[in-house]
Coordinates of C-alpha atoms and ligand atoms in Angstrom, one line a residue:
M1 CA 43.1 14.9 63.5
A2 CA 39.9 16.8 63.1
S3 CA 37.2 16.7 65.7
I4 CA 34.9 13.7 65.4
V5 CA 31.1 13.7 66.0
C6 CA 29.4 10.4 66.7
L7 CA 25.6 10.7 66.0
T8 CA 24.0 7.9 67.9
F9 CA 20.3 6.9 67.9
D10 CA 18.7 4.7 70.6
F11 CA 15.9 3.0 68.6
D12 CA 14.0 2.1 71.7
A13 CA 10.5 2.1 70.2
L14 CA 8.0 0.4 72.6
S15 CA 10.7 -1.0 74.9
V16 CA 11.5 2.2 76.7
W17 CA 7.8 2.6 77.7
L18 CA 7.4 -1.0 78.8
A19 CA 10.1 -0.3 81.4
Y20 CA 7.7 2.0 83.3
E21 CA 5.7 0.6 86.1
K22 CA 2.4 1.8 84.6
V23 CA 2.2 1.3 80.9
T24 CA -0.8 2.4 78.9
P25 CA -1.6 1.8 75.2
A26 CA -1.1 5.5 74.3
M27 CA 2.4 5.4 75.8
L28 CA 3.2 2.5 73.6
Q29 CA 2.0 4.4 70.5
R30 CA 4.4 7.2 71.3
G31 CA 7.1 4.5 71.1
E32 CA 5.8 3.3 67.8
Y33 CA 6.1 6.8 66.4
G34 CA 9.9 6.3 66.6
A35 CA 9.6 3.3 64.1
R36 CA 6.9 4.7 61.9
V37 CA 8.1 8.3 61.6
G38 CA 11.4 8.8 63.4
V39 CA 13.6 6.2 61.8
P40 CA 12.7 7.0 58.2
R41 CA 13.1 10.7 58.8
V42 CA 16.5 10.2 60.5
L43 CA 17.7 7.9 57.7
R44 CA 16.7 10.5 55.0
L45 CA 18.6 13.2 56.8
L46 CA 21.7 11.1 57.2
E47 CA 21.6 10.1 53.6
A48 CA 21.1 13.7 52.4
H49 CA 24.4 14.6 54.2
G50 CA 26.2 11.3 53.4
L51 CA 26.7 10.5 57.0
K52 CA 27.0 7.1 58.8
A53 CA 25.7 6.8 62.4
T54 CA 25.3 4.2 65.2
F55 CA 21.9 2.9 66.2
F56 CA 21.6 1.1 69.6
V57 CA 18.6 -1.2 69.1
P58 CA 17.1 -3.4 71.8
G59 CA 16.3 -7.0 70.8
H60 CA 12.6 -6.2 71.6
T61 CA 12.7 -3.5 68.9
V62 CA 14.5 -5.7 66.3
E63 CA 11.8 -8.3 66.7
S64 CA 8.9 -5.8 66.8
F65 CA 10.1 -3.7 63.9
P66 CA 12.2 -5.9 61.6
E67 CA 11.7 -3.8 58.5
E68 CA 12.7 -0.6 60.1
T69 CA 15.7 -2.3 61.6
A70 CA 16.6 -3.7 58.2
S71 CA 16.4 -0.3 56.7
I72 CA 19.1 0.9 59.1
L73 CA 21.5 -1.9 58.1
E74 CA 20.8 -1.5 54.4
A75 CA 21.9 2.1 54.7
D76 CA 25.2 0.9 56.2
H77 CA 24.7 2.3 59.7
E78 CA 26.1 0.5 62.7
V79 CA 23.6 -1.5 64.8
A80 CA 24.8 -2.0 68.4
H81 CA 23.6 -3.7 71.6
H82 CA 21.0 -2.0 73.8
S83 CA 19.8 -4.9 75.9
Y84 CA 16.7 -7.0 75.0
A85 CA 13.9 -5.5 77.0
H86 CA 15.3 -2.1 78.0
V87 CA 15.3 -2.9 81.7
D88 CA 17.6 -0.7 83.9
P89 CA 20.5 -3.1 84.8
S90 CA 20.8 -1.6 88.3
T91 CA 17.4 -3.2 89.0
Q92 CA 18.2 -6.7 87.7
K93 CA 19.8 -9.7 89.4
P94 CA 23.1 -10.7 87.8
E95 CA 21.5 -13.8 86.2
E96 CA 18.6 -11.8 84.8
E97 CA 21.0 -9.2 83.3
R98 CA 23.1 -12.0 81.7
A99 CA 20.0 -13.7 80.3
D100 CA 18.7 -10.4 78.8
M101 CA 22.0 -9.5 77.3
E102 CA 22.5 -13.0 75.8
R103 CA 18.9 -12.9 74.4
A104 CA 19.7 -9.6 72.7
L105 CA 22.9 -11.1 71.2
Q106 CA 20.9 -14.0 69.8
V107 CA 18.4 -11.6 68.2
L108 CA 21.1 -9.5 66.7
D109 CA 22.9 -12.6 65.4
G110 CA 19.6 -13.6 63.7
I111 CA 19.9 -10.4 61.5
G112 CA 23.6 -10.9 60.9
V113 CA 24.9 -8.4 63.4
Q114 CA 27.8 -9.2 65.7
P115 CA 27.8 -5.9 67.7
H116 CA 31.0 -4.1 68.7
G117 CA 29.4 -1.8 71.2
F118 CA 27.0 -1.8 74.1
R119 CA 24.9 1.0 75.6
S120 CA 23.1 0.5 78.8
P121 CA 19.3 1.1 78.8
S122 CA 18.6 4.0 81.1
A123 CA 22.2 5.1 81.2
D124 CA 22.9 3.1 84.4
L125 CA 24.8 0.0 85.3
S126 CA 24.7 -2.8 87.9
E127 CA 27.8 -3.9 89.7
V128 CA 28.4 -6.6 87.1
T129 CA 27.5 -4.9 83.9
L130 CA 31.0 -3.8 82.7
A131 CA 32.5 -7.2 83.5
L132 CA 29.7 -8.9 81.5
V133 CA 30.2 -6.5 78.6
E134 CA 33.9 -7.2 78.6
E135 CA 33.4 -11.0 78.9
L136 CA 31.0 -11.1 76.0
G137 CA 33.7 -9.6 73.8
F138 CA 32.5 -6.1 73.1
V139 CA 35.0 -3.5 71.9
Y140 CA 33.3 -0.5 73.5
D141 CA 30.7 0.7 75.9
S142 CA 28.9 4.0 75.7
S143 CA 27.0 4.5 78.9
L144 CA 29.2 6.5 81.3
M145 CA 29.9 10.2 82.0
T146 CA 33.4 10.0 83.6
D147 CA 35.0 12.0 80.8
D148 CA 33.6 14.1 78.0
Y149 CA 35.6 14.2 74.7
R150 CA 38.2 11.4 75.4
P151 CA 37.7 7.7 75.2
F152 CA 39.0 5.8 78.3
H153 CA 39.1 2.4 79.9
P154 CA 36.4 2.2 82.6
R155 CA 37.3 0.6 85.9
I156 CA 35.7 -2.6 87.2
G157 CA 35.5 -3.4 90.9
D158 CA 35.7 0.0 92.5
Q159 CA 35.1 0.0 96.2
V160 CA 33.6 3.1 97.8
S161 CA 31.1 4.2 100.4
R162 CA 30.4 7.1 102.6
G163 CA 32.8 5.7 105.2
Q164 CA 35.4 4.5 102.7
P165 CA 37.2 6.6 100.1
L166 CA 37.5 5.4 96.6
E167 CA 39.6 2.2 96.2
R168 CA 40.1 1.9 92.5
G169 CA 39.4 -1.4 90.7
R170 CA 41.2 -2.6 87.6
E171 CA 40.9 -1.0 84.1
S172 CA 38.8 -3.0 81.8
R173 CA 39.8 -3.8 78.2
L174 CA 36.8 -2.0 77.0
W175 CA 36.9 1.4 75.5
E176 CA 34.4 3.8 76.9
L177 CA 33.0 6.4 74.5
P178 CA 31.4 8.7 77.1
L179 CA 28.0 10.3 76.7
S180 CA 26.2 13.0 78.6
F181 CA 22.7 14.1 79.5
E182 CA 23.4 17.6 78.1
L183 CA 23.8 16.0 74.7
D184 CA 20.8 13.7 75.0
D185 CA 17.5 14.7 73.2
W186 CA 15.3 12.8 75.7
V187 CA 16.5 14.9 78.6
H188 CA 15.6 18.2 77.0
F189 CA 12.6 17.4 74.9
Q190 CA 10.6 14.4 76.1
F191 CA 7.4 15.4 78.0
N192 CA 5.5 12.9 80.1
F193 CA 2.5 13.0 82.4
D194 CA 3.3 10.1 84.7
P195 CA 6.1 9.8 85.7
Y196 CA 6.2 13.5 85.2
R197 CA 8.9 14.9 82.9
K198 CA 8.8 18.6 81.9
G199 CA 10.4 18.2 78.5
G200 CA 9.3 20.5 75.8
A201 CA 12.6 22.4 75.3
T202 CA 12.9 25.0 72.5
P203 CA 15.2 23.6 69.8
S204 CA 17.2 26.9 69.7
D205 CA 18.2 26.4 73.4
V206 CA 19.3 22.8 72.8
L207 CA 21.1 23.8 69.6
E208 CA 23.0 26.4 71.6
I209 CA 24.1 23.7 74.1
W210 CA 25.1 21.2 71.5
Q211 CA 27.0 23.7 69.4
G212 CA 28.6 25.1 72.5
E213 CA 29.9 21.7 73.4
F214 CA 31.2 21.0 69.9
D215 CA 32.8 24.4 69.6
W216 CA 34.6 24.2 72.9
M217 CA 35.9 20.7 72.1
N218 CA 37.0 21.7 68.6
E219 CA 39.0 24.6 70.0
N220 CA 40.4 23.0 73.2
A221 CA 40.5 19.2 73.0
D222 CA 43.0 17.4 70.8
D223 CA 41.4 14.6 68.8
G224 CA 38.1 15.2 70.6
I225 CA 35.1 12.9 70.1
L226 CA 31.6 14.2 70.7
T227 CA 28.9 11.7 71.4
V228 CA 25.3 12.9 70.7
T229 CA 22.6 10.6 72.0
M230 CA 19.2 10.8 70.3
H231 CA 16.0 8.8 70.0
P232 CA 14.0 8.5 66.8
Q233 CA 10.8 9.0 68.7
V234 CA 12.1 12.3 70.1
I235 CA 14.4 13.8 67.5
G236 CA 12.0 12.7 64.7
R237 CA 9.6 15.6 65.3
G238 CA 9.8 18.2 62.5
H239 CA 11.1 21.1 64.6
R240 CA 13.8 18.9 66.1
I241 CA 15.0 17.1 63.0
A242 CA 15.4 20.6 61.5
M243 CA 17.6 21.4 64.6
L244 CA 19.7 18.3 64.0
E245 CA 20.3 19.3 60.5
R246 CA 21.5 22.7 61.6
F247 CA 23.8 21.1 64.1
I248 CA 25.2 18.7 61.5
E249 CA 25.9 21.7 59.2
H250 CA 27.5 23.7 62.0
C251 CA 29.9 20.8 62.8
A252 CA 30.6 20.1 59.1
E253 CA 31.5 23.7 58.4
A254 CA 34.0 23.6 61.3
G255 CA 35.7 20.6 59.6
A256 CA 34.3 17.8 61.8
G257 CA 34.3 14.2 60.7
F258 CA 31.2 12.1 61.4
E259 CA 31.9 8.4 62.3
R260 CA 30.2 5.3 63.6
M261 CA 31.2 4.5 67.1
G262 CA 32.5 1.0 66.1
D263 CA 34.9 2.6 63.6
V264 CA 36.1 5.1 66.2
A265 CA 36.7 2.3 68.7
R266 CA 38.5 0.0 66.3
K267 CA 41.0 2.7 65.5
L268 CA 41.9 3.1 69.2
P269 CA 44.9 1.1 70.4
A270 CA 44.0 -2.4 71.5
S271 CA 44.7 -3.3 75.1
Ligands
ZN1 ZN1 17.3 3.3 75.2

């Protein structure tokens, strides 16, 4: 099997900024750029290359930007679960986390989407997140960095502390399609004053990292799957969308297939 690349887009829009302690109107406008400019630009690029991708869309975004969300579905991309309000689950009480997750499911159901996959906002989990995602019937999660190119079943109920070595919990039924900060546009590019984030990476540097990851996987990993995490409000800028196109062309020339995460997960053996 050829290498697979999963292009994934977290369409956070305003929700990612509302998660900050201090939110200002101009911060929210940066989020709106993702809906106004980023999503149409990403969709045009995917269409030009005949590719299908996965969009993780918080319920807050679905309700705030229904037309942009509809345009993703009309182009036959996958829409998956990314919480309702983009609150870091590790900061929520279990009942708050469940309520947020169920609210997002209701919103997605309202646009005809029964999501196969979940990605945690903020790439972090609480003690109960994976059990909740499993209980709610998801096929896959894409929030963890335990592996790089291979799907695996994440464990639930690990016990570990400084004084106690790892005691492994049970393997969940979920497939984990791992991600990484190295392959995340926000980490490299997104500048912010407060809280301060340096951002501002040169696209050629990021392209070198992303292509390097793909090339190593393609040469060394059997049936490798590369997850690239992007945000329309970040990757949508001209110099970055141009970089994404070069990355797509590089992987395609090497014979990679591009697949939606849900399609990848459904082809893995059920457990
Ligand atoms: Zn997000």
